[in-house]
Coordinates of C-alpha atoms in Angstrom, one line a residue:
M1 CA 176.5 196.2 120.2
E2 CA 177.7 196.5 123.8
K3 CA 174.1 196.9 125.1
L4 CA 172.7 193.7 123.4
P5 CA 173.8 191.3 126.2
F6 CA 172.3 193.6 128.8
M7 CA 169.0 194.1 126.9
T8 CA 168.8 190.3 126.6
I9 CA 169.1 190.1 130.4
V10 CA 166.4 192.8 130.8
V11 CA 164.1 190.8 128.5
L12 CA 164.8 187.6 130.5
I13 CA 163.9 189.4 133.7
G14 CA 160.7 190.7 132.2
L15 CA 159.7 187.2 131.0
I16 CA 160.5 185.5 134.3
V17 CA 158.3 188.0 136.2
R18 CA 155.5 187.5 133.7
W19 CA 155.7 183.7 133.8
T20 CA 155.8 183.7 137.6
V21 CA 152.7 185.8 137.8
S22 CA 151.0 183.5 135.3
L23 CA 151.4 180.6 137.8
H24 CA 148.8 182.1 140.1
S25 CA 145.0 182.2 139.8
Y26 CA 143.1 183.8 136.9
S27 CA 139.9 185.6 136.4
G28 CA 136.8 183.5 137.4
A29 CA 138.7 180.3 138.2
G30 CA 136.2 177.7 139.4
K31 CA 133.4 180.3 139.6
P32 CA 130.4 179.2 137.4
P33 CA 128.2 180.1 135.7
M34 CA 130.1 183.0 134.0
F35 CA 133.6 182.2 135.2
G36 CA 135.7 185.2 134.0
D37 CA 137.9 186.8 131.3
Y38 CA 139.9 183.5 131.0
E39 CA 136.7 181.7 130.0
A40 CA 135.8 184.6 127.7
Q41 CA 139.1 184.2 125.7
R42 CA 138.6 180.4 125.6
H43 CA 135.0 180.8 124.5
W44 CA 136.0 183.1 121.6
Q45 CA 138.3 180.3 120.4
E46 CA 135.4 177.9 120.6
I47 CA 133.1 180.2 118.6
T48 CA 135.5 181.3 115.9
F49 CA 136.6 177.7 115.3
N50 CA 133.1 176.0 115.2
L51 CA 130.9 178.7 113.6
P52 CA 131.1 180.4 110.2
V53 CA 132.4 184.0 110.2
K54 CA 129.0 185.5 109.6
Q55 CA 127.7 184.1 112.9
W56 CA 130.6 185.3 115.2
Y57 CA 128.8 188.5 116.3
F58 CA 125.2 187.4 116.1
N59 CA 123.0 185.8 118.8
T60 CA 122.1 182.3 117.7
S61 CA 121.3 179.0 119.4
D62 CA 125.1 178.1 119.1
N63 CA 126.3 181.6 120.1
N64 CA 124.6 183.0 123.1
L65 CA 125.9 186.6 123.2
K66 CA 125.0 186.9 126.9
Y67 CA 127.6 184.3 127.6
W68 CA 130.8 186.2 126.8
G69 CA 129.7 187.2 123.3
L70 CA 132.5 188.5 121.0
D71 CA 132.7 192.2 121.5
Y72 CA 136.1 193.2 120.1
P73 CA 137.1 194.1 116.5
P74 CA 137.8 191.5 113.8
L75 CA 141.6 191.2 114.5
T76 CA 140.8 189.9 118.0
A77 CA 138.5 187.3 116.4
Y78 CA 141.2 186.3 113.9
H79 CA 143.7 185.9 116.8
S80 CA 141.2 183.7 118.7
L81 CA 140.8 181.6 115.5
L82 CA 144.5 181.2 115.2
C83 CA 144.8 180.1 118.8
S84 CA 141.8 177.7 118.3
Y85 CA 143.6 175.8 115.5
V86 CA 146.5 175.1 117.9
A87 CA 144.1 174.2 120.7
N88 CA 142.2 171.8 118.5
F89 CA 145.5 170.1 117.4
I90 CA 146.5 169.6 121.0
N91 CA 143.1 168.7 122.5
P92 CA 139.8 169.2 120.6
D93 CA 137.9 169.1 124.0
W94 CA 139.2 172.5 124.8
I95 CA 137.1 174.2 122.1
A96 CA 134.3 171.7 121.6
L97 CA 131.0 173.6 120.8
H98 CA 128.8 173.8 124.0
T99 CA 130.5 171.0 125.9
S100 CA 133.7 172.9 126.5
R101 CA 132.0 175.7 128.5
G102 CA 133.9 176.5 131.7
Y103 CA 136.7 174.0 130.7
E104 CA 139.5 174.1 133.3
S105 CA 142.7 171.9 133.5
Q106 CA 146.3 172.4 134.2
A107 CA 147.2 171.6 130.6
H108 CA 144.7 174.1 129.2
K109 CA 145.9 176.7 131.6
L110 CA 149.5 176.2 130.4
F111 CA 148.3 176.5 126.8
M112 CA 146.4 179.7 127.4
R113 CA 149.2 181.3 129.4
T114 CA 151.6 180.4 126.6
T115 CA 149.5 182.2 124.0
V116 CA 149.8 185.4 126.0
F117 CA 153.5 184.8 126.5
I118 CA 154.1 184.3 122.8
A119 CA 152.0 187.3 121.8
D120 CA 153.9 189.5 124.3
L121 CA 157.3 188.2 123.1
L122 CA 156.5 188.7 119.4
I123 CA 154.8 192.2 119.6
Y124 CA 155.0 194.2 122.8
I125 CA 158.5 193.4 124.2
P126 CA 160.3 194.0 120.8
A127 CA 158.5 197.3 120.5
V128 CA 159.7 198.3 124.1
I129 CA 163.3 197.3 123.4
F130 CA 163.4 199.1 120.0
Y131 CA 161.8 202.2 121.5
C132 CA 164.4 202.3 124.3
C133 CA 167.3 201.7 121.9
C134 CA 166.1 204.7 119.8
L135 CA 166.0 207.1 122.7
K136 CA 168.2 210.1 121.9
E137 CA 170.5 211.9 124.3
T138 CA 170.3 208.8 126.6
S139 CA 173.3 206.7 127.7
T140 CA 173.4 203.0 127.1
K141 CA 172.9 202.5 130.8
G142 CA 169.9 204.8 130.7
K143 CA 168.3 202.9 127.8
I144 CA 168.7 199.5 129.6
A145 CA 167.3 201.0 132.8
N146 CA 164.3 202.4 130.9
A147 CA 163.6 199.1 129.2
L148 CA 163.7 197.3 132.6
C149 CA 161.3 199.7 134.2
I150 CA 158.8 199.6 131.4
L151 CA 158.9 195.8 131.3
L152 CA 158.4 195.6 135.0
Y153 CA 155.3 197.9 135.0
P154 CA 153.0 195.8 137.2
G155 CA 149.6 196.9 135.8
L156 CA 150.0 195.2 132.4
T157 CA 151.7 192.1 133.8
L158 CA 149.0 191.6 136.4
I159 CA 146.1 192.0 134.0
D160 CA 147.5 190.0 131.1
Y161 CA 149.2 187.2 133.1
G162 CA 147.1 187.2 136.2
H163 CA 143.6 188.4 135.4
F164 CA 144.1 187.1 131.8
Q165 CA 143.8 189.2 128.7
Y166 CA 145.8 190.1 125.6
N167 CA 146.3 193.8 126.1
S168 CA 150.0 193.5 125.1
V169 CA 148.9 192.9 121.5
S170 CA 147.0 196.1 121.0
L171 CA 149.4 198.1 123.1
G172 CA 152.4 196.6 121.3
F173 CA 150.9 197.5 117.9
A174 CA 150.2 201.0 119.2
L175 CA 153.8 201.3 120.4
W176 CA 155.1 200.3 117.0
G177 CA 152.8 203.0 115.6
V178 CA 154.3 205.6 117.9
L179 CA 157.8 204.5 116.8
G180 CA 156.8 204.7 113.1
V181 CA 155.3 208.2 113.1
S182 CA 158.0 209.6 115.5
Y183 CA 160.9 208.5 113.4
G184 CA 159.5 209.4 109.9
W185 CA 158.1 206.0 108.9
D186 CA 154.6 207.5 108.8
V187 CA 152.9 204.9 106.6
L188 CA 154.2 202.0 108.6
G189 CA 153.3 203.7 111.8
S190 CA 149.8 204.3 110.6
L191 CA 149.5 200.7 109.5
A192 CA 150.6 199.5 113.0
F193 CA 148.1 201.8 114.7
C194 CA 145.3 200.6 112.5
L195 CA 146.1 197.0 113.5
A196 CA 146.0 198.2 117.2
L197 CA 142.6 199.8 116.6
N198 CA 141.3 196.7 114.8
Y199 CA 142.4 194.6 117.7
K200 CA 140.8 196.6 120.5
Q201 CA 138.4 199.5 119.9
M202 CA 139.7 201.2 123.1
E203 CA 142.7 202.2 121.1
L204 CA 140.4 205.1 120.1
Y205 CA 141.9 206.7 123.3
H206 CA 145.1 207.2 121.2
S207 CA 143.5 207.9 117.9
L208 CA 143.2 211.7 118.1
P209 CA 146.9 212.3 118.9
F210 CA 147.9 210.1 115.9
F211 CA 145.5 212.0 113.7
C212 CA 146.6 215.4 114.8
F213 CA 150.3 214.6 114.7
L214 CA 150.1 213.2 111.2
L215 CA 147.8 216.1 110.0
G216 CA 150.2 218.6 111.5
K217 CA 153.1 216.9 109.6
C218 CA 151.1 217.3 106.4
F219 CA 150.4 221.0 107.1
K220 CA 154.1 221.5 107.8
K221 CA 155.1 220.0 104.5
G222 CA 152.5 222.0 102.6
L223 CA 149.2 220.6 101.4
K224 CA 150.0 221.7 97.8
G225 CA 153.2 219.6 97.7
K226 CA 154.8 216.9 99.8
G227 CA 152.2 217.3 102.5
F228 CA 149.3 216.4 100.1
V229 CA 151.2 213.3 98.9
L230 CA 151.8 212.2 102.5
L231 CA 148.1 212.8 103.3
M232 CA 147.0 210.6 100.3
K233 CA 149.5 207.8 101.3
L234 CA 148.2 207.8 104.9
A235 CA 144.5 207.9 103.8
C236 CA 145.1 204.9 101.4
T237 CA 146.9 203.0 104.2
V238 CA 144.1 203.5 106.7
V239 CA 141.3 202.7 104.3
A240 CA 143.1 199.6 102.9
S241 CA 144.0 198.2 106.3
F242 CA 140.4 198.6 107.6
I243 CA 139.0 197.0 104.4
L244 CA 141.3 194.0 104.8
C245 CA 140.5 193.5 108.5
W246 CA 136.7 194.0 108.0
L247 CA 136.3 192.3 104.6
P248 CA 134.3 189.2 105.8
F249 CA 131.9 191.6 107.5
L250 CA 131.3 194.0 104.7
S251 CA 129.2 191.8 102.4
E252 CA 125.9 192.8 104.1
R253 CA 124.9 196.1 105.8
E254 CA 123.3 194.3 108.7
Q255 CA 126.5 192.3 109.3
T256 CA 128.6 195.5 109.6
L257 CA 126.1 197.2 111.8
Q258 CA 125.9 194.2 114.1
V259 CA 129.7 194.2 114.6
L260 CA 129.6 197.9 115.4
R261 CA 126.8 197.4 117.9
R262 CA 128.9 194.8 119.6
L263 CA 131.9 197.0 119.7
F264 CA 130.0 200.0 121.1
P265 CA 127.4 198.7 123.5
V266 CA 125.7 201.9 124.6
D267 CA 123.1 199.9 126.5
R268 CA 125.7 198.8 129.1
G269 CA 125.6 202.3 130.7
L270 CA 128.0 205.1 131.6
F271 CA 130.5 202.9 133.4
E272 CA 130.9 199.3 134.5
D273 CA 131.8 198.0 138.0
K274 CA 134.0 200.3 140.1
V275 CA 136.2 202.4 137.8
A276 CA 138.3 205.3 138.9
N277 CA 136.8 207.9 136.5
I278 CA 134.8 211.0 137.1
W279 CA 131.3 209.5 136.5
C280 CA 131.8 206.6 138.9
S281 CA 133.1 209.1 141.5
I282 CA 130.2 211.5 141.0
N283 CA 127.8 208.6 141.2
I284 CA 128.8 208.1 144.9
F285 CA 127.0 211.4 145.7
L286 CA 124.6 211.8 142.8
K287 CA 123.2 208.8 141.0
I288 CA 123.5 210.2 137.5
K289 CA 123.0 206.7 136.0
D290 CA 119.5 206.7 137.4
I291 CA 118.7 210.5 137.1
L292 CA 119.8 211.2 133.5
P293 CA 118.4 209.4 130.4
R294 CA 120.9 207.3 128.5
H295 CA 121.2 209.7 125.5
I296 CA 121.9 212.6 127.8
Q297 CA 124.7 210.6 129.5
V298 CA 126.2 209.9 126.1
I299 CA 126.1 213.6 125.1
L300 CA 127.4 214.7 128.5
S301 CA 130.4 212.3 128.4
F302 CA 131.2 213.2 124.8
C303 CA 131.2 217.0 125.6
F304 CA 133.4 216.6 128.6
T305 CA 135.8 214.3 126.8
F306 CA 136.0 216.5 123.7
L307 CA 136.6 219.7 125.7
S308 CA 139.2 218.2 128.0
L309 CA 141.4 217.0 125.1
L310 CA 140.8 219.8 122.7
P311 CA 143.7 222.2 123.8
A312 CA 146.3 219.4 123.6
C313 CA 145.1 218.3 120.1
I314 CA 145.1 221.8 118.7
K315 CA 148.6 222.5 120.0
L316 CA 149.9 219.2 118.5
T317 CA 148.3 220.0 115.1
L318 CA 149.8 223.4 115.0
Q319 CA 153.2 222.4 116.4
P320 CA 153.8 218.7 115.6
S321 CA 156.8 217.2 117.4
P322 CA 157.6 213.7 118.6
R323 CA 157.9 214.9 122.2
G324 CA 154.5 216.8 122.0
F325 CA 153.0 213.7 120.5
K326 CA 153.9 211.5 123.4
F327 CA 152.6 214.0 126.0
T328 CA 149.4 214.5 124.0
L329 CA 148.9 210.7 124.0
V330 CA 149.0 210.8 127.8
S331 CA 146.6 213.7 128.0
C332 CA 144.1 212.4 125.5
A333 CA 144.1 208.9 126.9
L334 CA 143.6 210.2 130.4
S335 CA 140.7 212.5 129.2
F336 CA 139.0 209.5 127.6
F337 CA 139.5 207.4 130.7
L338 CA 138.1 210.1 133.0
F339 CA 135.2 211.4 131.0
S340 CA 134.2 209.0 128.2
F341 CA 131.3 206.6 128.1
Q342 CA 131.5 202.9 129.1
V343 CA 134.9 202.8 130.7
H344 CA 136.4 199.7 132.3
E345 CA 139.0 199.8 135.1
K346 CA 141.5 198.0 132.9
S347 CA 141.4 200.9 130.4
I348 CA 143.9 202.8 132.5
L349 CA 146.5 200.6 130.8
L350 CA 145.9 202.8 127.7
V351 CA 147.1 205.8 129.7
S352 CA 149.9 203.9 131.3
L353 CA 151.6 203.0 127.9
P354 CA 152.3 206.6 126.9
V355 CA 153.3 207.4 130.5
C356 CA 155.9 204.6 130.2
L357 CA 157.2 206.4 127.1
V358 CA 158.0 209.6 129.1
L359 CA 159.4 207.7 132.1
N360 CA 162.9 208.8 131.2
E361 CA 161.9 212.5 130.9
I362 CA 159.8 212.9 134.1
P363 CA 160.7 209.9 136.2
F364 CA 159.2 211.1 139.5
I365 CA 155.7 211.9 138.2
S366 CA 155.7 208.9 135.7
T367 CA 156.6 206.4 138.5
W368 CA 153.9 207.9 140.7
F369 CA 151.3 207.7 138.0
L370 CA 152.1 204.1 137.2
L371 CA 151.9 203.1 140.9
V372 CA 148.4 204.8 141.1
S373 CA 147.3 203.2 137.9
T374 CA 148.0 199.7 139.3
F375 CA 146.4 200.7 142.7
S376 CA 143.2 201.8 140.8
M377 CA 142.7 198.2 139.7
L378 CA 143.1 196.8 143.3
P379 CA 139.4 195.6 143.7
L380 CA 139.8 193.6 140.5
L381 CA 143.2 192.2 141.4
L382 CA 141.9 191.1 144.9
K383 CA 138.9 189.5 143.3
D384 CA 141.2 187.4 141.2
E385 CA 143.3 186.5 144.3
L386 CA 146.4 188.4 143.0
L387 CA 147.4 190.2 146.3
M388 CA 150.8 188.6 146.6
P389 CA 151.8 189.0 142.9
S390 CA 150.5 192.6 143.1
A391 CA 152.6 193.4 146.1
V392 CA 155.8 191.8 144.7
T393 CA 155.6 193.3 141.2
V394 CA 154.8 196.8 142.6
M395 CA 157.7 196.7 144.9
A396 CA 160.0 195.4 142.2
F397 CA 158.9 198.2 139.8
F398 CA 159.3 200.9 142.5
I399 CA 162.8 199.7 143.4
A400 CA 163.8 199.5 139.8
C401 CA 162.6 203.1 139.1
T402 CA 164.1 204.4 142.3
N403 CA 167.5 202.9 141.5
S404 CA 167.4 203.7 137.8
Y405 CA 166.3 207.3 138.0
S406 CA 167.0 208.4 141.6
I407 CA 163.5 209.8 141.5
F408 CA 163.6 211.5 144.8
E409 CA 166.5 213.6 143.6
K410 CA 164.5 214.8 140.6
I411 CA 161.8 216.9 142.0
S412 CA 163.1 220.4 141.2
E413 CA 161.0 222.7 138.9
E414 CA 163.4 221.9 136.1
E415 CA 163.2 218.1 136.6
L416 CA 159.4 218.3 136.8
Q417 CA 159.4 220.5 133.7
L418 CA 157.4 223.1 135.6
K419 CA 160.0 225.9 135.4
S420 CA 158.3 228.0 132.7
F421 CA 154.9 227.5 134.4
S422 CA 156.3 228.6 137.8
I423 CA 157.9 231.7 136.3
S424 CA 154.6 232.6 134.7
V425 CA 152.7 232.2 138.0
R426 CA 155.4 234.2 139.9
K427 CA 154.6 237.3 137.8
Y428 CA 151.4 237.4 139.8
L429 CA 152.4 235.5 142.9
P430 CA 156.0 236.2 143.8
N431 CA 156.1 233.7 146.6
F432 CA 155.1 230.8 144.4
T433 CA 158.3 228.8 145.1
F434 CA 156.8 225.8 147.0
L435 CA 155.6 223.7 144.2
P436 CA 158.3 220.9 144.2
R437 CA 158.1 220.7 148.0
M438 CA 154.3 220.4 147.8
I439 CA 154.5 217.7 145.2
Q440 CA 156.9 215.7 147.3
H441 CA 154.6 215.9 150.3
L442 CA 151.6 214.9 148.1
F443 CA 153.5 211.9 146.9
L444 CA 154.2 210.7 150.4
T445 CA 150.6 211.3 151.4
S446 CA 149.5 209.4 148.3
V447 CA 151.6 206.4 149.0
M448 CA 150.4 206.2 152.6
A449 CA 146.8 206.4 151.5
M450 CA 147.3 203.6 148.9
V451 CA 149.0 201.4 151.5
L452 CA 146.3 202.1 154.1
L453 CA 143.4 201.4 151.7
T454 CA 145.1 198.2 150.6
L455 CA 145.5 197.0 154.2
L456 CA 141.9 197.8 155.0
M457 CA 140.6 195.9 151.9
V458 CA 142.7 192.9 152.9
T459 CA 142.1 192.8 156.7
V460 CA 138.9 194.6 157.5
D461 CA 135.3 193.6 156.7
P462 CA 133.2 196.5 155.4
P463 CA 130.0 197.5 157.2
Q464 CA 127.0 195.4 156.1
K465 CA 125.2 198.4 154.9
L466 CA 128.2 199.5 152.8
P467 CA 129.6 196.3 151.3
D468 CA 131.4 198.3 148.5
L469 CA 132.9 200.9 150.8
F470 CA 136.6 200.1 150.2
P471 CA 136.4 199.5 146.4
V472 CA 134.5 202.8 146.1
L473 CA 137.2 204.6 148.2
V474 CA 139.9 203.1 146.0
C475 CA 138.2 204.4 142.9
F476 CA 137.5 207.8 144.4
V477 CA 141.0 208.3 145.6
S478 CA 142.5 207.1 142.3
C479 CA 140.2 209.4 140.4
L480 CA 141.4 212.4 142.4
H481 CA 145.0 211.5 141.5
F482 CA 144.1 211.1 137.8
L483 CA 142.4 214.6 137.7
C484 CA 145.6 216.1 139.2
F485 CA 147.8 214.2 136.7
L486 CA 145.6 215.5 133.8
V487 CA 146.2 219.1 134.9
Y488 CA 149.9 218.4 135.3
F489 CA 150.4 216.9 131.8
N490 CA 148.3 219.7 130.2
I491 CA 150.5 222.2 131.9
I492 CA 153.6 220.6 130.5
L493 CA 152.0 220.6 127.0
M494 CA 150.9 224.2 127.1
W495 CA 154.3 225.4 128.4
D496 CA 156.3 223.0 126.3
S497 CA 158.0 225.4 123.8
R498 CA 159.0 227.7 126.7
N499 CA 160.4 224.8 128.7
R500 CA 162.7 223.9 125.8
R501 CA 163.8 227.5 125.3
N502 CA 164.8 227.7 128.9
Q503 CA 166.6 224.4 128.8
K504 CA 168.6 225.6 125.7
K505 CA 169.5 228.8 127.6
S506 CA 170.7 226.9 130.7
N507 CA 172.7 224.5 128.5

């Protein structure tokens, strides 16, 4: 009970930061004809309210799919419909068919911001608080500090409250799913993750760790006994939740296929805009989008994604544990972000969520990653005129992590969880003792590079022949970081059992 007042203060701080960011500009404000993601969310309310369900995903005279056509799963559409009823009650002009396109007013902005605020308050923030309260071997002070740092993570705040989206809904459901399967509520956890997946299809980034962890649990219980019963329960839960979410779209085959085509638009290409993944970075030197046929690009991205996440998934299936599950979520989500097809810059939030969950275990690397993840979205944030909110929230997050975890004092091999790996390497390279020192120097170099590129983007005009020079550099530098992080998290996963044995011996 003693931590409840402090947790309340932490929640209030998180809410104040979020609402302050929401007072600034949003995506596409006053920029016709397409405006931005703010208009996309408003337009989906217009469509879902005025058109029958069967027309939501089809191109018609009343629903031009080229103008922010609905391209998320049914649960997003139902959420838009719910918001639209409230909007219609307050002011029908906000969602009037055709005539409301590009609608902008202070009252409407307040309404839209409030919808994000309420969704965050109902789904994501309670999940964060509950997760931190359930942390084992962590003091009350540590739990409060962990909750504060997660809620101050700037990436999610800037995208949902600045740029304008509802990522906190899918990430909140995913976090409830993590809590469920980690603490033995497997059916409820599976249901929560199915809701996340039916809200945003990008939750596929987390799907394999969930599948492997639960399958590993079934194997461990025995497929001829309790394990088989659990498997049937989970299968029924997944099937039932998907049927309920998709029920209005299952009456006709073409209806179902059209929704799937909207969710997985292969025609959009390998990547969109400037995204800090491997394909966008390679495209700087080799124009693979122009050289390779579309189907080859799909196959290539699938193979690289599958191979990069395979070791972690196999390990989790054979040795299921809540800790291994969290690190596999990081590894798999990062593999999807780096190598999969049709990646957006905002998809890095799907990697950031599980990294937040291991913030208390490896604070130095986690803080570093979360700073880079926010930096990787810099071109988008500057486009939305969010420089000042970005600078303030990043500094607040960094100060909170530094004070809460003393991150610069936690860079030994043990604190970085690289002890077992280093011992293995020293069998062949006896002088391999410089890893913590090297990581510290790399961190300082990384921070200087991010600050320098930010200043260049803000103060210097790029050459006329290279108008995208700075955004491309941001993506390339961020991609190099993410590749190194992928290696690091896979090392932790592969040497996990040995790390724990060494910790027990030292204890």
